Each structure stands twice: as C-alpha cells, then as structure tokens.
XYZ file of C-alpha atoms in Angstrom:
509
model
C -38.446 13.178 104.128
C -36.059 16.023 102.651
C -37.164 17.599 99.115
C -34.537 16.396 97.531
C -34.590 13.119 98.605
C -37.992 12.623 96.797
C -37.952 10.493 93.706
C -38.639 12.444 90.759
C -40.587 9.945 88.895
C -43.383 10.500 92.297
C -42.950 14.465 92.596
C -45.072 17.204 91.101
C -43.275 20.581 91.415
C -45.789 23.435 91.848
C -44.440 26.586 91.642
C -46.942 29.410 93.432
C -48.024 29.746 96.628
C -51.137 31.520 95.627
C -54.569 30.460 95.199
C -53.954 28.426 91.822
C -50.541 26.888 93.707
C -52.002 25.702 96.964
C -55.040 24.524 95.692
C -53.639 22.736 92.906
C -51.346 20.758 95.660
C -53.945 20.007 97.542
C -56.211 18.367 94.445
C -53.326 16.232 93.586
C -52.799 14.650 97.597
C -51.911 12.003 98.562
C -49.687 12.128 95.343
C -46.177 13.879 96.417
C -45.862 17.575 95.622
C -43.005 20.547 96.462
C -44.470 23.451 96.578
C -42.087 26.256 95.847
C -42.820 29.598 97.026
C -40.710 32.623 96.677
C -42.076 34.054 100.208
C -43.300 32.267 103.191
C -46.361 30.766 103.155
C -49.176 32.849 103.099
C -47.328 35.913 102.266
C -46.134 37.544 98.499
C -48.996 36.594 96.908
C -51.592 38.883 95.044
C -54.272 36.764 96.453
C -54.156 37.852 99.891
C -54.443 41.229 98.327
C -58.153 40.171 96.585
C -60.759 42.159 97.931
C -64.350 41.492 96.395
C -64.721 38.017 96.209
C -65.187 34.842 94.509
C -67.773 34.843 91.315
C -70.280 31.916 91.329
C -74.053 31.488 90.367
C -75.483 30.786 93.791
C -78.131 32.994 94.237
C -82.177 31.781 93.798
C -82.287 34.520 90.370
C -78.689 33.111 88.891
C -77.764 30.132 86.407
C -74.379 29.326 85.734
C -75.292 30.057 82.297
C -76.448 33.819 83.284
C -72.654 33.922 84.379
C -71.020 33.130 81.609
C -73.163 35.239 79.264
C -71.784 38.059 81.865
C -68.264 36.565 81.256
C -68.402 36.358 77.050
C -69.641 39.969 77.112
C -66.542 41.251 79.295
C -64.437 39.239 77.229
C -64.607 41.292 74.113
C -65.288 38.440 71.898
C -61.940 36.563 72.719
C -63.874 34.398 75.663
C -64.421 30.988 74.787
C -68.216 29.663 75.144
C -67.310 26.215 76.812
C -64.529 27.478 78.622
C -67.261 30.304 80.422
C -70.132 28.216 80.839
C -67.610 24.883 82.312
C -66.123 27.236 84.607
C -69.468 29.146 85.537
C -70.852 25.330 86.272
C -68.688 24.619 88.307
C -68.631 27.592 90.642
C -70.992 26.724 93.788
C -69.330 23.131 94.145
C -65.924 25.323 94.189
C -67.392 27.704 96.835
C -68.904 24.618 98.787
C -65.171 22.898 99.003
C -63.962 26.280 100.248
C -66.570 26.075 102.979
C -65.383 22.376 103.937
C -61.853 23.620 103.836
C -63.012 25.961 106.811
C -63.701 29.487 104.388
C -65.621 31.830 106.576
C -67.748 33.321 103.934
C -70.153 36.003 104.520
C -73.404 35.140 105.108
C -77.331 36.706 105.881
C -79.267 36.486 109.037
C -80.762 33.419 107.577
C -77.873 31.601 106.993
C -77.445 32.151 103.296
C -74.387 33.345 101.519
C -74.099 37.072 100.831
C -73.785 38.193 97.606
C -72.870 41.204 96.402
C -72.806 42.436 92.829
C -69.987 43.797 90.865
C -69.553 45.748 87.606
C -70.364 43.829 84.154
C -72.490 41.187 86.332
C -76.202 41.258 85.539
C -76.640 39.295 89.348
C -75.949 39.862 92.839
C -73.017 36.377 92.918
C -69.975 37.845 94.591
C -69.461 35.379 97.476
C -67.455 37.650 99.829
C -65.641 36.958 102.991
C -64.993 39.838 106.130
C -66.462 42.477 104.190
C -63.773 42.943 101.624
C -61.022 40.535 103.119
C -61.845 37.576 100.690
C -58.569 36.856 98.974
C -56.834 36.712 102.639
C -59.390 34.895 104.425
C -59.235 31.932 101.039
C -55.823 31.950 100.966
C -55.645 31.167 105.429
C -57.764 28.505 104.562
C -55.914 26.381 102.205
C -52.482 27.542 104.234
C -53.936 25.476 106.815
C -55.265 23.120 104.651
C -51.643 22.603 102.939
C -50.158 22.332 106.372
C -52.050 19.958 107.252
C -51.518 17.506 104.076
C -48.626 15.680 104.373
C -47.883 14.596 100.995
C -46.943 18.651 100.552
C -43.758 20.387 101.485
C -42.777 23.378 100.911
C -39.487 25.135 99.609
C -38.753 28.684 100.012
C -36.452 29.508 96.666
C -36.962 31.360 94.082
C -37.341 29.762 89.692
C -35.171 30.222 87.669
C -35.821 27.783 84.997
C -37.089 24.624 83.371
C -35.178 21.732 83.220
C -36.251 19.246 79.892
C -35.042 16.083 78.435
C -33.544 15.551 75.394
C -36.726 15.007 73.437
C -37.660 18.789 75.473
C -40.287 17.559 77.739
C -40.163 19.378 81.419
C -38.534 16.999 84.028
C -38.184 19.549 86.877
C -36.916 22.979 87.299
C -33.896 25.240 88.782
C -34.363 27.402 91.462
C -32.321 29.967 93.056
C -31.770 30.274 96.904
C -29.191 32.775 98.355
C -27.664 33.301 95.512
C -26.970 29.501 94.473
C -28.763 27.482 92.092
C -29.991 23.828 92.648
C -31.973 21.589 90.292
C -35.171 19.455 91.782
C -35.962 17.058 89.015
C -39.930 15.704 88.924
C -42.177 14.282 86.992
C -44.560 17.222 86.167
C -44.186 20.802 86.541
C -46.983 23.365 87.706
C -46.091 26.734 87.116
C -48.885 29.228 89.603
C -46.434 31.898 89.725
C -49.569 34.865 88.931
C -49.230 37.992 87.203
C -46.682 40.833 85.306
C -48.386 43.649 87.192
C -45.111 45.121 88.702
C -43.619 45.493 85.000
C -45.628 48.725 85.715
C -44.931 51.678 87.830
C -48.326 51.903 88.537
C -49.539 48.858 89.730
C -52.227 46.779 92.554
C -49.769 43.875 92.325
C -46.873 43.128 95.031
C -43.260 43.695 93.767
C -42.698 40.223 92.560
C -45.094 39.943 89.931
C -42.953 40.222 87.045
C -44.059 37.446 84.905
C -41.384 34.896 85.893
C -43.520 31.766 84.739
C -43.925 33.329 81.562
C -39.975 34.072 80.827
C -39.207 30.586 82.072
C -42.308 28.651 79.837
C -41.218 30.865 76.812
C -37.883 29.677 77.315
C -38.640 26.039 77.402
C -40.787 26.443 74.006
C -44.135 26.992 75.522
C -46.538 29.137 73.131
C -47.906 32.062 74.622
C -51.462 33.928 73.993
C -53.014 37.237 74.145
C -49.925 39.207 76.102
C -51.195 42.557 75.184
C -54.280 42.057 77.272
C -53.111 43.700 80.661
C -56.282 44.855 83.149
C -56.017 48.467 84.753
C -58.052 48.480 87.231
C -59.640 52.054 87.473
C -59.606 52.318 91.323
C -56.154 51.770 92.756
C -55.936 54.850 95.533
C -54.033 57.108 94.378
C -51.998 57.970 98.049
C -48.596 57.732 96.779
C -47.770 53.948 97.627
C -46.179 51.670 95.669
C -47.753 49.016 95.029
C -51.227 50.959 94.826
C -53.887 49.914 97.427
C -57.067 49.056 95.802
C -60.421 50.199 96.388
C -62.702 47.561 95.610
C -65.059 47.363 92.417
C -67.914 46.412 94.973
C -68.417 49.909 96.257
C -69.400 50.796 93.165
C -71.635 48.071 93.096
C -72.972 49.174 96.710
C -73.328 52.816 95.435
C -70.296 54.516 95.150
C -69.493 56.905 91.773
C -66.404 58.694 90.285
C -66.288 62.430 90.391
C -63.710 65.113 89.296
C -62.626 67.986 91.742
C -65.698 69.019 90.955
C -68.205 67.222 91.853
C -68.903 66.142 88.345
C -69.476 62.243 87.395
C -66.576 61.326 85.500
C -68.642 58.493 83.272
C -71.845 60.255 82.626
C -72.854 59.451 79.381
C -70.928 56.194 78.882
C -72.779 52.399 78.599
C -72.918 51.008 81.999
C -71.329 54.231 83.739
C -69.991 53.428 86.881
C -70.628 49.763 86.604
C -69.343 49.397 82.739
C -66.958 46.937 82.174
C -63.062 47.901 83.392
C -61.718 48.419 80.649
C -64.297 51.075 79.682
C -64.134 52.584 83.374
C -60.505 52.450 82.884
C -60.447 54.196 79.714
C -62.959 56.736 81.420
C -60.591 57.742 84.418
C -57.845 57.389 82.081
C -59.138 60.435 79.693
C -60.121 62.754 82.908
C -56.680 62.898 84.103
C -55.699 63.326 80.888
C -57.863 66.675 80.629
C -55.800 67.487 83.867
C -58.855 67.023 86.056
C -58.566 64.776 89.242
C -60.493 61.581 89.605
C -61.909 60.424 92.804
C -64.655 57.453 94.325
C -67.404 58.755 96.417
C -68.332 56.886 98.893
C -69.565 60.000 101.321
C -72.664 59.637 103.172
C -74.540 56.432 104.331
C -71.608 54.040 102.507
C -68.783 55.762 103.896
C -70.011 55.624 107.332
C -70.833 51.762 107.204
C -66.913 50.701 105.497
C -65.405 50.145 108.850
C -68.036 46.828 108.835
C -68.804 46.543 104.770
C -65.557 47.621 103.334
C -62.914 46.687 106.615
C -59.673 46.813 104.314
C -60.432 49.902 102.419
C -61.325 51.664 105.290
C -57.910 50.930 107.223
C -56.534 51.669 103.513
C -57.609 55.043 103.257
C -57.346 55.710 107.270
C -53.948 54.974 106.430
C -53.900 57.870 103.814
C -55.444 60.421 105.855
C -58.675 59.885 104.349
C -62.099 59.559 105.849
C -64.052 58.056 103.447
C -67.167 58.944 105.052
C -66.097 62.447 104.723
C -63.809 63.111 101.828
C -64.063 61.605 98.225
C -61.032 58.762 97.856
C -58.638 59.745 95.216
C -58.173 56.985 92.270
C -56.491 56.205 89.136
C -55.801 53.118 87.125
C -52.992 50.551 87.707
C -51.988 47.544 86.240
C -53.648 44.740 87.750
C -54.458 41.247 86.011
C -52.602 39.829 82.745
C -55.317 37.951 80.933
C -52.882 37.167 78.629
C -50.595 33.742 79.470
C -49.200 30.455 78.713
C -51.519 28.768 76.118
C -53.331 25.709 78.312
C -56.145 23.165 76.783
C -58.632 22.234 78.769
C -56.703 20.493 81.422
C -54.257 23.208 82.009
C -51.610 21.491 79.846
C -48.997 23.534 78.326
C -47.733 22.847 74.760
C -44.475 21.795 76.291
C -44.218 18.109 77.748
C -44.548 17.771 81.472
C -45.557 21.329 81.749
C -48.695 22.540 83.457
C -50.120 25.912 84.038
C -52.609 27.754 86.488
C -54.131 30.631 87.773
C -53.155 34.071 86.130
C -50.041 33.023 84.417
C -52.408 30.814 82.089
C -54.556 31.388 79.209
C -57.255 29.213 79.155
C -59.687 30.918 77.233
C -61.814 32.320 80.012
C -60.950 35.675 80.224
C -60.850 36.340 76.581
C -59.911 40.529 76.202
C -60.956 42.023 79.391
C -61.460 39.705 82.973
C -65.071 39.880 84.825
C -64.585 41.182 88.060
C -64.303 38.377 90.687
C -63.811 35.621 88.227
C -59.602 35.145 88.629
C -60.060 33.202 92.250
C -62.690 31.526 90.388
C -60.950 30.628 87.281
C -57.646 28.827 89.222
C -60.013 26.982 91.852
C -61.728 25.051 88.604
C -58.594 24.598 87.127
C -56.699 23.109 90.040
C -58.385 19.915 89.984
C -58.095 19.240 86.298
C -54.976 19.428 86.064
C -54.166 17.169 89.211
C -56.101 14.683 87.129
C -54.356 14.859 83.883
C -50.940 14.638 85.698
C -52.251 11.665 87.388
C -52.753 10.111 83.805
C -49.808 11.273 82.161
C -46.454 9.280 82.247
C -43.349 10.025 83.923
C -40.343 12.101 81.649
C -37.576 9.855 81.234
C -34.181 10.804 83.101
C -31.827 12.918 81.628
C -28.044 11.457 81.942
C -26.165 14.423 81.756
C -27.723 17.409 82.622
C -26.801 21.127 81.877
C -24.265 22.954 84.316
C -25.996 24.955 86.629
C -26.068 29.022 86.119
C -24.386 31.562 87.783
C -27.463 33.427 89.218
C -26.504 37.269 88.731
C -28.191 39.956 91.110
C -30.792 41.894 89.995
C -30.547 45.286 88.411
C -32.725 47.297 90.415
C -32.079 50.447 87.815
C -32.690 48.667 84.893
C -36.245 47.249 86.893
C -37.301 50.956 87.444
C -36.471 51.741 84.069
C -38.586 49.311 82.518
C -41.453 50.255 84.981
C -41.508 53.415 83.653
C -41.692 52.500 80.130
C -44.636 49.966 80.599
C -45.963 52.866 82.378
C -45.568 55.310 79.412
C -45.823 53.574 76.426
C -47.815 50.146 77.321
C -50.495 51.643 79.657
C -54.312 51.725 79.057
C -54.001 53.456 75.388
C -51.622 52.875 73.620
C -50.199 53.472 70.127
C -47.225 53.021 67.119
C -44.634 55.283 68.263
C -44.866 54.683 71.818
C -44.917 50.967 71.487
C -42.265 51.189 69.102
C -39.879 53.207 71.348
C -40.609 51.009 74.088
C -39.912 47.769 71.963
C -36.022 49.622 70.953
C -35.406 50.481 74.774
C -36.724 47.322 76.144
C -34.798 45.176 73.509
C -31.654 46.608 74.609
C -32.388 46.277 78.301
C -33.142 42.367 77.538
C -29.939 41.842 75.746
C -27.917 43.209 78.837
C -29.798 40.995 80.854
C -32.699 42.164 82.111
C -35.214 39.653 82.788
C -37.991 41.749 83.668
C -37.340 43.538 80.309
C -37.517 40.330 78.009
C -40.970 39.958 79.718
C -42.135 43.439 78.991
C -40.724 43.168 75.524
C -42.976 39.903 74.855
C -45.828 41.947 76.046
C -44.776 45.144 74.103
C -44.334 43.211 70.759
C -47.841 41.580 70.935
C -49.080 45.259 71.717
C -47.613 46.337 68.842
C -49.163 43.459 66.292
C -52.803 44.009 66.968
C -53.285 46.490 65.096
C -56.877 47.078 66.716
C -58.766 48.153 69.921
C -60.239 44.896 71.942
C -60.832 45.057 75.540
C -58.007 46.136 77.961
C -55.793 46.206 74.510
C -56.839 50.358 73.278
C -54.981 51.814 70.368
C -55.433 55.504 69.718
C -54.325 55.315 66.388
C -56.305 51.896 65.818
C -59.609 53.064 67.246
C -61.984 50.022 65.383
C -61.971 46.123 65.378
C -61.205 43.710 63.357
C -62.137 40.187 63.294
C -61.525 39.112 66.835
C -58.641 36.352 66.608
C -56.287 35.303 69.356
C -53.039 36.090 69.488
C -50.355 33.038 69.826
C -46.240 32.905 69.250
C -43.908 30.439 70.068
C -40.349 31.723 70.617
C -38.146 30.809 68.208
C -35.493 29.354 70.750
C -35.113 28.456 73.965
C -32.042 31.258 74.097
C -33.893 33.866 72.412
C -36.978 34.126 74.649
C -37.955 37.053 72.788
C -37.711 36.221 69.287
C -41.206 36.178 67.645
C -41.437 32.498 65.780
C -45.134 33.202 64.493
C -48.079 35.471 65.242
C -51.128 33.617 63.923
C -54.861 33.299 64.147
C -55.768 30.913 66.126
C-alpha cells in the first residue's frame, strides 16, 4: 500500500533515517509508520559516521550507576540525575536487542564483549563494533531490520514543515521532493532529523545537518533548550576535507596523546590531560593553534602499527591523507560535532507541541546536560526510541483539519548565503566565544534569515542563546565571562510560528 494512501489517524511519520529514526520505527511495529529520509537508506546520516561505540555498563567492575556519575560530571551540572541513571540502566538490555537485531559487536577470545574506555569514563564500557566501524555496522543492522518490517515504508523527500490543527496540535508534515511540496497528514510526528553541525565550516557532520527539525519544531511553537551547547570535538583530522574525518576519542583511550610540532604534549598540566572531558581537550587544542603552534595525535609506535585491525576507519582515513599513522603524528583540530542543545522532550520524548515527538540529537532530554560523554549519543536515542513508541501508542489521534493551508513554493537553496553563515558560526560561535563576536554574528545572521535563509534562522537561534548566558558551562566558553553562575537551563519559545527567531522568553527552568 502507497504512502499516501495510508490513513492518517493509523500513521506515525518519523522523520530520520538515523539511529533515533529507524529504531524508533521499529519499536512502534506492527503500528504503521513512514519513514522519511532525505537520502537513501543507510546513507546521509551522521551515524554511519560514529566511530567508538555504544556506552553501556556491561563490564564485571561497572554499575549503571558508575555511568551516570561519569555522565553528571561531563554534563557540567546541566545533566539531570534520573535522566543519567534511567538511561545508564537501561544500557546492556539496549546492547542485547542490538545483538538480536544481528549487531556484530566486538568481542574477546572468551566470548565476552570488548570494551574499550573513552575520555571522562572512569570504566572500560565502550561496546565497539569492527574496530572503530560501530555507527555503520548499528546502523546495517536496523536497515535490515527496517526492511524487513512491513508495517515501515520509506519516503525519500526532504521536511519542510509541520502541519497542525486549528487548536495547533501536529497532524502530519510537508515535505519537499524535486522541487514540489506534498502534505502526508498522520497521527503523530517523530522528528530524528540529528544535528546543526554543518552550520559550521569546520565540522565531523555530513552536509545536511543543518538543524532542520529544530527550524520546523520552533516554527510550530515547540520550546527549545540549551542551543548554545554545541560539542567540538578536538580530533577531527585536519587534511583539508570538508566535512572533517574524525579520529576517534578511543585512541586516546588506547594510548595516543596530542603534541605540537614539537614534540611537546599539548595538555600537560590540565585535569584529566589527554582523557579530560571534550570540552576541556577542545579548549586545549583550541588555545595551541591559537599560539600559532600545530596540534597533532600520536599514535606512532606499537598503536600505529596495530590501526589497520584496532582503528580500520582511521587508518584508511589518514591513508587517504598521505599519512602513516604508524609513522607520522596525525594532524587535528576541533570541529563542530554534537548539539546537546534541542527540542525540549519529557520523559517520553514528547515535545511541548501536540502530536509532536522528538529523538536522538535533535532532542533535549536532559541527558547530556552542558557537554555529551563520549559514546553516550547512540546510547541516548536507542533508550528513547521505545518510549516514545509507547506514549504514541497511548495518545489519541489529532482531529482532521478541513481546510488546510496552501502548499509553499519551495525556493532553491542559496548556496552563498550557506557558506556565509558557515563562516560566521565558524568565527564568532566556535569553542570560545564572546560579546562582540556574538553580537556581530547575531546582526549578519539576522539579515541573512530575513532574506530567507533557513540555515541562518537556525544559527541565529543558536547565536542568541550564546549570547544570553552570560557564563562559561561546558562546550558553552566565554572569554569575557570566564566564571559560573548558578547552573540553570536555558528554554524559549518563539514568539510565532512566522517569526521562528523571535525570542518569547529566556527563563530558568
């Protein structure tokens, strides 16, 4: 049966063909779900880009409640305690229903998983699969798993927006395909649609990260949390490709350290050094190529000659760069990588809208609080997926609307006006930050917006909440705001559904 022959009042749109999409369509089978994916399956997504692995407290030394003491310490005080420790508990059952789905994990002689161990983490728990391959060999796994449901079928378009009833409750959405816009009314709405990494010029994600599901949920009323929390990770190779390839935290955990063109380590002297928290590693690299010096990981010796088994992906990485890790230190710098920032969810993922649900990176749920532990994003949408699939299954179906809105013209995109807000993120919303340069960027971007750039109304949201904490948390540095103050979350709801932009309220919460 077509899409659009469905009946809305038995379809769940899921939008997100990621992690936090497909397994979210596959908790809510046999129910009837469209998932909507902007790329064929299996490809576009910044999950098959994942490298270390999937967090979760299976080792004989671990607790669940070890890991989320790892997690509220990363989180800068913004992590919520239940939100950590339900996640955390839930962790090996989400690795064992990977393993039923057909997850190849890696695993000891004796059968038992491997774990590795990642910066911030006070255990070996990264469950990892083909060395550093574990985002791609998850995401295979439910592609074949999604195939093979067939209460889930899948739409290659791109969102555009929300469609809502008259009391505003979401009743479907608009997408775009060649050009053209269509509607595809349903009863709930999951928006999976990941990160605002490619805002930057700098940046780990793939090109379409741009924070679509957060324009579109802003737009339809949905309050919004802790935007200025953007992750730079510290190693993205620094080879001249855009997007940046990524050189996995877990070689630092297995022994690799940063160095300047000298030979000197760049975080001597810092908390944690190598294996501090990203933010502080961030900040670290950050301040060395400020001094002009060049940053790079070391992985000579033993560790560079075992990647091409440990380490596969960053191997054919830097082979691709002309770089022998086993040889020659890899170059790195930081790049924008995870938004721990997002649509404002309870604890089963629901929006503050009606009818809208949200998962996986484009969510704040409370977990990630100021800066994400490594590992823990996989983790975070596999938890969520089946939460929500149960509160749409209790929640009633949106009434019909009778007269819905004309369709948009869909305009092309302004590939100029992209690059020129990817350079101001770059400048003036990067890892430190401060009042002038947010404030330039907030004129610039502001103007951009009101000649229609989308990509700048989603910077802008991200620029203004830079701009009103006045304070250094996290992944969230101001130079000229070097202390803390009490840590508070910050939420705004636009002001209208026209004026995505328009700050309603920024309040403790």
């Amino acid at each position: 049966m077509s899409v659009f022959a469905r009946s809305p009042a038995d379809r769940v749109v899921v939008v997100g063909a990621g992690v936090a999409g497909l397994a979210t369509a596959l908790r809510l089978a046999p129910r009837p779900v469209t998932l909507i994916t902007a790329s064929p399956l299996g490809a576009g997504t910044a999950t098959g880009w994942a490298q270390g692995g999937i967090a979760a407290a299976m080792g004989a030394d671990d607790a669940p409640s070890l890991h989320a003491d790892d997690t509220l310490a990363a989180g800068a005080g913004l992590t919520e305690p239940e939100v950590a420790l339900r996640v955390a508990e839930a962790g090996p059952g989400l690795i064992d229903w990977l393993v039923a789905l057909g997850t190849g994990f890696d695993r000891e002689a004796d059968g038992a998983l491997a774990l590795g161990l990642e910066a911030a983490h006070s255990r070996r728990r990264i469950v990892r699969a083909r060395g550093d391959s574990t985002g791609r060999t998850v995401l295979d796994a439910l592609v074949r798993a999604v195939q093979a449901t067939p209460s889930i079928e899948v739409l290659v378009a791109g969102l555009h927006g929300l469609m809502q009833d008259a009391d505003g409750r979401v009743c479907g959405v608009v997408c775009e395909r060649d050009g053209a816009a269509f509607r595809l009314p349903a009863r709930a709405v999951v928006l999976a649609t990941g990160g605002t990494g490619a805002l930057y010029a700098s940046t780990t994600n793939p090109r379409g990260a741009l924070g679509r599901g957060l324009l579109v949920a802003a737009r339809a009323g949905a309050a919004l949390r802790d935007l200025e929390f953007v992750q730079f990770h510290p190693t993205a190779i620094a080879a001249g490709r855009d997007p940046m390839p990524l050189a996995t935290e877990a070689l630092r955990g297995e022994g690799a350290v940063l160095i300047d063109e000298d030979g000197a380590p760049v975080m001597a002297g810092i908390e944690g050094g190598d294996l501090a928290p990203r933010d502080v590693v961030a900040r670290g690299i950050f301040q060395a190529l400020g001094r002009g010096r060049t940053v790079y990981l070391d992985t000579r010796g033993p560790l560079g000659a075992r990647m091409p088994q440990r380490f596969p992906t960053v191997f054919a990485l830097c082979a691709e760069a002309g770089i022998d890790p086993a040889v020659q230190p890899i170059p790195v710098r930081p790049a924008a990588h995870y938004h721990m920032g997002g649509i404002l969810v309870d604890a089963a993922g629901r929006s503050t809208v009606p009818g809208l649900w949200a998962c996986g990176e484009v969510s704040s749920t409370g977990l990630h609080g100021a800066n994400r532990l490594a590992s823990n994003s996989l983790l975070e949408a596999l938890a969520f997926a089946p939460r929500i699939a149960e509160s749409i299954d209790a929640a009633s179906a949106p009434a019909s609307t009778d007269r819905p809105a004309p369709l948009p013209a869909i305009p092309p995109q302004d590939a100029a006006a992209l690059a020129e807000v990817r350079g101001i993120m770059e400048r003036c919303v990067g890892v430190v930050r401060d009042d002038a340069g947010l404030s330039q960027a907030i004129a610039r971007l502001a103007d951009l917006s009101e000649r229609g750039s989308d990509a700048a109304a989603t910077g802008l949201m991200i620029t203004r909440s830079a701009l009103d904490r006045c304070e250094s948390r996290g992944a969230h540095w101001r130079s000229d705001h070097p202390g803390q103050l009490p840590a508070r979350h910050s939420v705004f709801t636009p002001a209208a559904a026209d004026a995505p932009c328009a700050v309603q309220e920024l309040t403790d919460a």
